Amino acid sequence: MIRRTRTGSCYETSIVKPTPFMGNDGEIFKLNDGSLWEVKYEYEYLYAYYPDVIMCPSKNKLVVNGKSLNVEHVGGN
């Protein structure tokens, strides 16, 4: 499910690949809208399976399990 938040710059979505999502530097992940992102300078070891997340593309931030991660768009939508 994709739902825009009040700010308009962030939206709720989920990570579909990889499983589990670790949240570590260099990990490339795919959102359910088809966009591809890379985790930058983070080491979280989350072991999250299909987590619901908040993506803020304009800030290059991903919030998963209450943790804010630095990310970079690398392809897709």
Coordinates of N, CA and C in Angstrom, one line a residue:
M1 N 0.8 -1.2 0.0 CA 0.0 0.0 0.0 C 0.9 1.2 0.0
I2 N 0.6 2.2 -0.8 CA 1.3 3.5 -0.9 C 0.3 4.5 -0.4
R3 N 0.7 5.3 0.6 CA -0.2 6.4 1.1 C 0.7 7.6 1.4
R4 N 0.4 8.7 0.8 CA 1.1 9.9 1.1 C 0.8 10.5 2.5
T5 N 1.8 11.0 3.2 CA 1.5 11.6 4.5 C 1.2 13.0 4.3
R6 N 0.9 13.7 5.4 CA 0.5 15.1 5.4 C 1.5 16.0 4.7
T7 N 2.8 15.7 4.9 CA 3.8 16.6 4.4 C 3.9 16.5 2.9
G8 N 3.5 15.4 2.3 CA 3.5 15.3 0.8 C 4.9 14.8 0.3
S9 N 5.9 15.0 1.1 CA 7.3 14.5 0.7 C 7.6 13.1 1.2
C10 N 6.8 12.6 2.0 CA 7.0 11.2 2.6 C 5.8 10.4 2.3
Y11 N 6.0 9.1 2.2 CA 4.8 8.2 2.0 C 5.1 6.8 2.6
E12 N 4.0 6.2 3.0 CA 4.1 4.8 3.5 C 4.1 3.8 2.4
T13 N 5.0 2.8 2.6 CA 5.1 1.8 1.6 C 5.7 0.6 2.3
S14 N 6.2 -0.4 1.5 CA 6.8 -1.6 2.1 C 8.0 -2.0 1.3
I15 N 8.9 -2.7 1.9 CA 10.1 -3.3 1.2 C 9.7 -4.7 0.8
V16 N 9.9 -5.0 -0.5 CA 9.5 -6.3 -1.1 C 10.7 -7.2 -1.3
K17 N 11.9 -6.6 -1.5 CA 13.2 -7.4 -1.6 C 14.3 -6.5 -1.1
P18 N 15.3 -7.1 -0.5 CA 15.5 -8.5 -0.2 C 14.7 -8.9 1.1
T19 N 14.7 -10.2 1.3 CA 14.1 -10.7 2.6 C 15.2 -11.6 3.2
P20 N 15.6 -11.3 4.4 CA 15.2 -10.2 5.2 C 15.9 -8.9 4.8
F21 N 15.3 -7.8 5.1 CA 16.0 -6.5 4.9 C 16.8 -6.2 6.1
M22 N 18.1 -6.0 5.9 CA 19.0 -5.8 7.0 C 19.3 -4.3 7.4
G23 N 19.2 -3.4 6.4 CA 19.5 -2.0 6.7 C 21.0 -1.7 6.9
N24 N 21.8 -2.4 6.1 CA 23.2 -2.2 6.2 C 23.8 -1.4 5.0
D25 N 24.9 -0.8 5.1 CA 25.5 0.0 4.0 C 25.7 -0.8 2.8
G26 N 25.3 -0.3 1.6 CA 25.4 -0.9 0.3 C 24.3 -1.9 0.0
E27 N 23.4 -2.1 0.9 CA 22.2 -3.0 0.6 C 21.3 -2.3 -0.3
I28 N 20.9 -3.0 -1.4 CA 20.0 -2.4 -2.4 C 18.6 -3.1 -2.1
F29 N 17.6 -2.3 -2.0 CA 16.3 -2.8 -1.7 C 15.2 -2.2 -2.7
K30 N 14.1 -3.0 -2.8 CA 13.1 -2.6 -3.7 C 11.8 -2.4 -2.9
L31 N 11.2 -1.2 -3.2 CA 9.9 -0.9 -2.6 C 8.7 -1.5 -3.5
N32 N 7.5 -1.5 -2.9 CA 6.4 -2.1 -3.7 C 6.0 -1.2 -4.8
D33 N 6.5 0.0 -5.0 CA 6.2 0.8 -6.2 C 7.2 0.5 -7.3
G34 N 8.2 -0.4 -7.0 CA 9.2 -0.8 -8.0 C 10.5 0.0 -8.0
S35 N 10.5 1.0 -7.1 CA 11.8 1.8 -7.1 C 12.9 1.1 -6.3
L36 N 14.1 1.4 -6.7 CA 15.3 0.7 -6.1 C 16.1 1.8 -5.3
W37 N 16.5 1.4 -4.1 CA 17.2 2.3 -3.2 C 18.4 1.6 -2.7
E38 N 19.4 2.3 -2.2 CA 20.6 1.8 -1.6 C 20.8 2.4 -0.2
V39 N 21.0 1.6 0.8 CA 21.3 2.1 2.1 C 22.7 2.7 2.1
K40 N 22.9 3.8 2.7 CA 24.2 4.5 2.8 C 24.6 4.8 4.2
Y41 N 25.8 4.3 4.5 CA 26.5 4.6 5.8 C 25.7 4.1 7.1
E42 N 25.0 3.1 7.0 CA 24.2 2.6 8.1 C 24.5 1.1 8.3
Y43 N 24.4 0.7 9.6 CA 24.6 -0.7 9.9 C 23.6 -1.1 11.1
E44 N 22.5 -1.6 10.7 CA 21.4 -1.8 11.6 C 21.1 -3.3 11.9
Y45 N 21.4 -4.2 11.0 CA 21.1 -5.6 11.2 C 19.7 -5.9 11.7
L46 N 18.7 -5.4 10.9 CA 17.3 -5.4 11.3 C 16.6 -6.8 11.1
Y47 N 17.1 -7.6 10.2 CA 16.4 -8.9 9.9 C 14.9 -8.7 9.8
A48 N 14.4 -7.7 9.0 CA 13.0 -7.3 8.8 C 12.5 -8.0 7.5
Y49 N 11.4 -8.7 7.7 CA 10.7 -9.4 6.5 C 9.5 -8.6 6.1
Y50 N 9.6 -8.1 4.8 CA 8.6 -7.2 4.2 C 8.1 -6.1 5.1
P51 N 9.0 -5.3 5.6 CA 8.6 -4.3 6.6 C 7.8 -3.2 6.0
D52 N 6.8 -2.6 6.7 CA 6.2 -1.4 6.4 C 7.1 -0.3 6.7
V53 N 7.3 0.7 5.8 CA 8.3 1.8 6.0 C 7.7 3.1 5.7
I54 N 8.3 4.2 6.0 CA 8.0 5.5 5.5 C 9.2 6.0 4.7
M55 N 9.0 6.3 3.5 CA 10.0 6.7 2.5 C 9.9 8.2 2.3
C56 N 11.0 8.9 2.5 CA 11.0 10.4 2.3 C 12.1 10.7 1.2
P57 N 11.7 10.5 -0.1 CA 12.7 10.7 -1.2 C 13.4 12.0 -1.3
S58 N 12.7 13.1 -0.9 CA 13.3 14.4 -1.0 C 14.4 14.6 0.0
K59 N 14.3 13.8 1.1 CA 15.3 13.9 2.2 C 16.3 12.7 2.1
N60 N 16.1 11.8 1.2 CA 16.9 10.5 1.1 C 16.9 9.8 2.5
K61 N 15.7 9.6 3.0 CA 15.5 9.0 4.3 C 14.5 7.9 4.2
L62 N 14.7 6.8 4.9 CA 13.8 5.7 5.1 C 13.6 5.4 6.6
V63 N 12.4 5.3 7.0 CA 12.1 5.0 8.4 C 11.6 3.6 8.5
V64 N 12.3 2.8 9.2 CA 11.9 1.4 9.3 C 12.0 1.0 10.8
N65 N 11.0 0.4 11.4 CA 11.0 0.0 12.8 C 11.4 1.2 13.7
G66 N 11.0 2.4 13.4 CA 11.3 3.5 14.2 C 12.7 4.1 14.0
K67 N 13.5 3.5 13.1 CA 14.9 4.0 12.8 C 14.9 4.7 11.5
S68 N 15.6 5.8 11.5 CA 15.8 6.6 10.2 C 17.1 6.2 9.6
L69 N 17.1 5.8 8.3 CA 18.3 5.4 7.6 C 18.5 6.3 6.4
N70 N 19.8 6.6 6.1 CA 20.2 7.3 4.9 C 20.1 6.4 3.7
V71 N 19.5 6.8 2.7 CA 19.3 6.0 1.5 C 19.5 6.9 0.2
E72 N 19.8 6.2 -0.9 CA 20.0 6.9 -2.2 C 19.2 6.1 -3.3
H73 N 18.5 6.9 -4.1 CA 17.7 6.3 -5.2 C 18.7 5.8 -6.3
V74 N 18.5 4.5 -6.7 CA 19.4 3.9 -7.7 C 18.7 3.4 -8.9
G75 N 17.4 3.5 -9.0 CA 16.7 3.0 -10.2 C 15.2 2.8 -9.9
G76 N 14.5 2.4 -11.0 CA 13.1 2.2 -10.9 C 12.3 3.5 -11.0
N77 N 11.1 3.4 -10.4 CA 10.2 4.6 -10.4 C 10.8 5.8 -9.7

